PDB file of C-alpha atoms in Angstrom:
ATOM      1  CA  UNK A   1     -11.485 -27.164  -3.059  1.00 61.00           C
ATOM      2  CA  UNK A   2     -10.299 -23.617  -2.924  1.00 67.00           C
ATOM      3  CA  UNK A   3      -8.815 -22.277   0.429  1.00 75.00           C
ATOM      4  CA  UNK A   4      -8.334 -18.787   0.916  1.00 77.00           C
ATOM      5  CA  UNK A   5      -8.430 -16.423   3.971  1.00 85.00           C
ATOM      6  CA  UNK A   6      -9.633 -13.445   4.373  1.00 86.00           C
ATOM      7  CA  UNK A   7      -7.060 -11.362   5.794  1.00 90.00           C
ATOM      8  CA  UNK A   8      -8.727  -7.303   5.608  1.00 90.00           C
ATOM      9  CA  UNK A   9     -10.260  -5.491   3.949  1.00 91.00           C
ATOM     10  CA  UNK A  10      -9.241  -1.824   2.126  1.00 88.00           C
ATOM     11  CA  UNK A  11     -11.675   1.249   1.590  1.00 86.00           C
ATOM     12  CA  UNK A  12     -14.276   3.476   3.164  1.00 89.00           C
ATOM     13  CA  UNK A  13     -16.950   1.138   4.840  1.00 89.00           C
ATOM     14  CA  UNK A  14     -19.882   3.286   3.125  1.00 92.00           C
ATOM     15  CA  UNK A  15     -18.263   2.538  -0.848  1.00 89.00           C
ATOM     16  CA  UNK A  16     -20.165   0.184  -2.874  1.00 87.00           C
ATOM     17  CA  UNK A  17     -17.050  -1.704  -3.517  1.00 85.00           C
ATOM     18  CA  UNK A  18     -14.195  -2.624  -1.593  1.00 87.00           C
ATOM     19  CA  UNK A  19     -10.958  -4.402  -1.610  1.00 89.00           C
ATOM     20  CA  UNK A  20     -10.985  -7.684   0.312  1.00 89.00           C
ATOM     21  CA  UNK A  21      -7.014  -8.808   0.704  1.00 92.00           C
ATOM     22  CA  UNK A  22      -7.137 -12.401   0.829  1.00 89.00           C
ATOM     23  CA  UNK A  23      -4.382 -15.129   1.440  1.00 88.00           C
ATOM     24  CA  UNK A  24      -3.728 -18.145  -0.429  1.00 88.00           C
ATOM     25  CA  UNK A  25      -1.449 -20.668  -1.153  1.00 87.00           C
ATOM     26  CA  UNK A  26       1.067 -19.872  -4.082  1.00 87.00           C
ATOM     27  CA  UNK A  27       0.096 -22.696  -6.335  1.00 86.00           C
ATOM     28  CA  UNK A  28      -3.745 -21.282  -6.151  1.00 87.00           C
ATOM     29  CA  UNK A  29      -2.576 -17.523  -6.288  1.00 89.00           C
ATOM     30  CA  UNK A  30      -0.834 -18.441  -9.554  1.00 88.00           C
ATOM     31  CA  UNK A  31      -4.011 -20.291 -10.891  1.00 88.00           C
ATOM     32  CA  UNK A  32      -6.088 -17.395  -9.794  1.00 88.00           C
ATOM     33  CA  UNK A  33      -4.132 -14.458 -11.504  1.00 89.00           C
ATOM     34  CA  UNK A  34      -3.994 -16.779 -14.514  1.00 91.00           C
ATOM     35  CA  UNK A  35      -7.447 -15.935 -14.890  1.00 88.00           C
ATOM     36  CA  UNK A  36      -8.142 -12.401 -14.455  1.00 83.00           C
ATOM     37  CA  UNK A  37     -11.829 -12.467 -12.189  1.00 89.00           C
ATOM     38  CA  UNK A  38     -12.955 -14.866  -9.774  1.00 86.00           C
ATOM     39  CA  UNK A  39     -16.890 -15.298  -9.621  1.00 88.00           C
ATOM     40  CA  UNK A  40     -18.785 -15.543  -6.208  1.00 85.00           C
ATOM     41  CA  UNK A  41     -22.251 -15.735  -6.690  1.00 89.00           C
ATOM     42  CA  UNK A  42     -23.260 -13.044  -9.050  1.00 92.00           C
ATOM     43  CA  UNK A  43     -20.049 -10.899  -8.753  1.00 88.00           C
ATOM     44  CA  UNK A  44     -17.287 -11.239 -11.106  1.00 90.00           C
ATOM     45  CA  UNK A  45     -14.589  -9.772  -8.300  1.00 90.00           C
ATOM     46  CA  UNK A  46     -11.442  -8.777 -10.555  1.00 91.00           C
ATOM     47  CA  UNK A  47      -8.157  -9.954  -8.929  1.00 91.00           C
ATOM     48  CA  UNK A  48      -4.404  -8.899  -8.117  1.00 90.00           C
ATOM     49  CA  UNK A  49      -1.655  -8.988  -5.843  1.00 91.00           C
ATOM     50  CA  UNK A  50      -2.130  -6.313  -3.312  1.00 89.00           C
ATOM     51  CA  UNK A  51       0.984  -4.336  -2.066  1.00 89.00           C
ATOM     52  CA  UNK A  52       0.922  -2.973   1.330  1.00 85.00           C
ATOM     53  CA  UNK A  53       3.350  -0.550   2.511  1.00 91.00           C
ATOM     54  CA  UNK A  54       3.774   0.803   5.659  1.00 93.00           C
ATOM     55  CA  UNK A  55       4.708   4.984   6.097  1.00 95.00           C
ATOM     56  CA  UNK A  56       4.270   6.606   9.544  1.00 96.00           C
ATOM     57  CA  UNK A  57       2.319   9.881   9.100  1.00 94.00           C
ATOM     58  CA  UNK A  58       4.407  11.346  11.786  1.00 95.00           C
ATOM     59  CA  UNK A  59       7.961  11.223  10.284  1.00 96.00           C
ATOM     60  CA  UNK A  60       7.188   9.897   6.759  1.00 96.00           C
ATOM     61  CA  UNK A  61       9.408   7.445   6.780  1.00 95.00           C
ATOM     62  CA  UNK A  62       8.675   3.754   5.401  1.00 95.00           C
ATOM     63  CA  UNK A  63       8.570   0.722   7.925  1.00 93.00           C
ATOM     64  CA  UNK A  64       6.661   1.900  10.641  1.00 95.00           C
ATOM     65  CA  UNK A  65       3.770   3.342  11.984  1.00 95.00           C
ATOM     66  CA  UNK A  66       3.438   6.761  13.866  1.00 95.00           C
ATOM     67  CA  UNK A  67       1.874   4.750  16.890  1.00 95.00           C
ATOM     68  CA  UNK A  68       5.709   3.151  17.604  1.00 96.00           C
ATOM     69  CA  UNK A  69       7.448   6.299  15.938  1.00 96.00           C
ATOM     70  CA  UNK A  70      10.462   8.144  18.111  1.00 96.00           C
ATOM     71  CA  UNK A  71      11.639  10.527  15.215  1.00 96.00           C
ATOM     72  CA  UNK A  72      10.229  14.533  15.222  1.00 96.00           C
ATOM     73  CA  UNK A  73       7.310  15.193  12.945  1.00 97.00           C
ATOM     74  CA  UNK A  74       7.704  15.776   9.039  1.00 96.00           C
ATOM     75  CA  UNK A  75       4.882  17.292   7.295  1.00 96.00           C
ATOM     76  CA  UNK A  76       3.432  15.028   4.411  1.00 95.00           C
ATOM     77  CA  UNK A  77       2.728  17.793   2.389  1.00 97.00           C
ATOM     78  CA  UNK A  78       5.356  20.484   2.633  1.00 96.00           C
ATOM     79  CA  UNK A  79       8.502  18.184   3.775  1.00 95.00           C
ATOM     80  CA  UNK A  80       8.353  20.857   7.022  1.00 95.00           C
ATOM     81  CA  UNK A  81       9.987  19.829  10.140  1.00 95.00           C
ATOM     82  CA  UNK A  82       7.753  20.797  13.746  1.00 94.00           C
ATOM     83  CA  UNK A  83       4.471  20.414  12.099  1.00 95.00           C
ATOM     84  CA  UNK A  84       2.153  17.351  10.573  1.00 92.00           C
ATOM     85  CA  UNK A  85       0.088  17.161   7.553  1.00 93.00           C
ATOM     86  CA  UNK A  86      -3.151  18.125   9.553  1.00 92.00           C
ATOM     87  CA  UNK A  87      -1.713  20.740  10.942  1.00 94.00           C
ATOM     88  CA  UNK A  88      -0.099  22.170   7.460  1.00 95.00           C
ATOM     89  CA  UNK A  89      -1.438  25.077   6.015  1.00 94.00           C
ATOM     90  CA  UNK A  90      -1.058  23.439   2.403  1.00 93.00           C
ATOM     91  CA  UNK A  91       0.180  26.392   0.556  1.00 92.00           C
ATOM     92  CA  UNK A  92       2.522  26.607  -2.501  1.00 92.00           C
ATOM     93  CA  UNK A  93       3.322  23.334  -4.278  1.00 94.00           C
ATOM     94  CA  UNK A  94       3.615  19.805  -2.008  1.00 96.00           C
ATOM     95  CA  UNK A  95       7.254  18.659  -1.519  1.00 96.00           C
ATOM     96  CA  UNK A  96       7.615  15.167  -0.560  1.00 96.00           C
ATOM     97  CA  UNK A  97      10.206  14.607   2.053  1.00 95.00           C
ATOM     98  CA  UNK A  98      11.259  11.414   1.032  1.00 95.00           C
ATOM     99  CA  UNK A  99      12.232  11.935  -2.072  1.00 94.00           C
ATOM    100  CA  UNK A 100      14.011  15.563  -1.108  1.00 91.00           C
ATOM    101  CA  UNK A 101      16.598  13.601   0.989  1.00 89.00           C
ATOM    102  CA  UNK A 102      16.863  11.398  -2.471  1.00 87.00           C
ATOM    103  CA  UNK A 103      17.389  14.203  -4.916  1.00 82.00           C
ATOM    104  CA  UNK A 104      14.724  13.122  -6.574  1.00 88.00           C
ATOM    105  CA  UNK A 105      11.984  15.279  -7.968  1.00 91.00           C
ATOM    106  CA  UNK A 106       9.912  16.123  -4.750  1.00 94.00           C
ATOM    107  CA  UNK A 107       6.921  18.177  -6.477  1.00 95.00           C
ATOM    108  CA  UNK A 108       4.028  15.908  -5.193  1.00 96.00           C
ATOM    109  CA  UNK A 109       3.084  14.929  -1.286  1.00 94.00           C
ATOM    110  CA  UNK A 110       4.690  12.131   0.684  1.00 93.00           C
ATOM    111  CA  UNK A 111       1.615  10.185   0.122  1.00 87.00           C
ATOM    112  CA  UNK A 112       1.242   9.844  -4.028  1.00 90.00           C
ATOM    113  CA  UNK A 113       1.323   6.284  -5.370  1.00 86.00           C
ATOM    114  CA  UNK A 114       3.370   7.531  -7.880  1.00 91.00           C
ATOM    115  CA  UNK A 115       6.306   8.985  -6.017  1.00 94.00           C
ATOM    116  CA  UNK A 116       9.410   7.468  -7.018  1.00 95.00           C
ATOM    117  CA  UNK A 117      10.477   6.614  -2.721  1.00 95.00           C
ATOM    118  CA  UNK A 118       6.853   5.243  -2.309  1.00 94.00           C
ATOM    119  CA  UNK A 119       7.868   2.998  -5.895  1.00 93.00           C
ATOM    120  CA  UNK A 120      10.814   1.968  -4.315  1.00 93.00           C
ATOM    121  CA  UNK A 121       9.278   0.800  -1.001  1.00 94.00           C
ATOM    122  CA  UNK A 122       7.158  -1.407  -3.010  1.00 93.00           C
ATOM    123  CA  UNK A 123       9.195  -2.693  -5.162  1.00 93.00           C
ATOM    124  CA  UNK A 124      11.662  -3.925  -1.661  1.00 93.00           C
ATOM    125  CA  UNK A 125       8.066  -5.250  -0.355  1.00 91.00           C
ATOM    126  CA  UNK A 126       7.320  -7.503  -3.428  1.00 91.00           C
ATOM    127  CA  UNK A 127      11.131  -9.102  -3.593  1.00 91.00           C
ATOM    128  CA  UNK A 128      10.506  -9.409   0.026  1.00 88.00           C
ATOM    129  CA  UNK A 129       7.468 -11.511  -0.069  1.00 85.00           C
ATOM    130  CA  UNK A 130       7.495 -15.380  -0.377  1.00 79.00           C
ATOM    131  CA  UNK A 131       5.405 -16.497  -3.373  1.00 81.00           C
ATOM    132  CA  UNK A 132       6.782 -20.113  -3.198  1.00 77.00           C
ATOM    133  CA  UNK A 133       9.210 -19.913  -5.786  1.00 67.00           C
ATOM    134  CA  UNK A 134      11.475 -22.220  -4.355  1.00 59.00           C
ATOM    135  CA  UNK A 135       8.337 -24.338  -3.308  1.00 54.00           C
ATOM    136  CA  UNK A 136       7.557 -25.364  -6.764  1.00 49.00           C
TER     137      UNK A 136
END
């Protein structure tokens, strides 16, 4: 029998689809991604790892949450010190203020999937996560 748990679920509560993020062991998650949908019921759910990484909307930085966060606030938008993302006027072009400490190219806000700092962040998440390697 399959086990899984349902850990959360991702996306606006009024969409007519959402992510569900569940947990299972690594011998089933590598018999489930072999195929590439799992059927329940009438539904033919598609599947894939999910990658979750945490960036506090107060300083920007990756690791934490704005709830626990010391640091002064850094606008998500304009890389601005003093000021947050809500309160940001969002004029000009977006400068993301992670990748402007990493001389990277910061023309996009701190928030785009495909910033090179948020790419980075996910790629430390994935070789930190246990899929059982060793277990098999």
């Amino acid at each position: 029998m399959l086990r899984l748990r349902r850990r959360y679920t991702v996306g606006p509560r009024d969409a007519p689809t959402r992510k569900w993020v569940i947990e299972v062991s690594p011998v089933v998650r590598l018999e489930l991604l072999k195929e590439s949908r799992l059927r329940i019921g009438w539904y033919a759910c598609k599947l894939g790892d999910h990658i979750s990484v945490k960036r506090c909307y107060r300083c920007q930085a990756f690791g934490h949450v704005a709830a626990v966060c010391l640091r002064d606030p850094v606008c998500g938008f304009c890389a601005a010190k003093g000021h947050t993302f809500r309160e940001c006027k969002r004029e000009g072009t977006p400068k993301c203020a992670n990748c402007s400490v990493t001389a990277e190219d910061p023309n996009h806000e701190a928030g785009d999937l495909r910033c090179p700092s948020t790419r980075r962040a996910m790629e430390t998440q994935i070789k930190r996560t246990d899929y059982g390697k060793n277990d098999q």
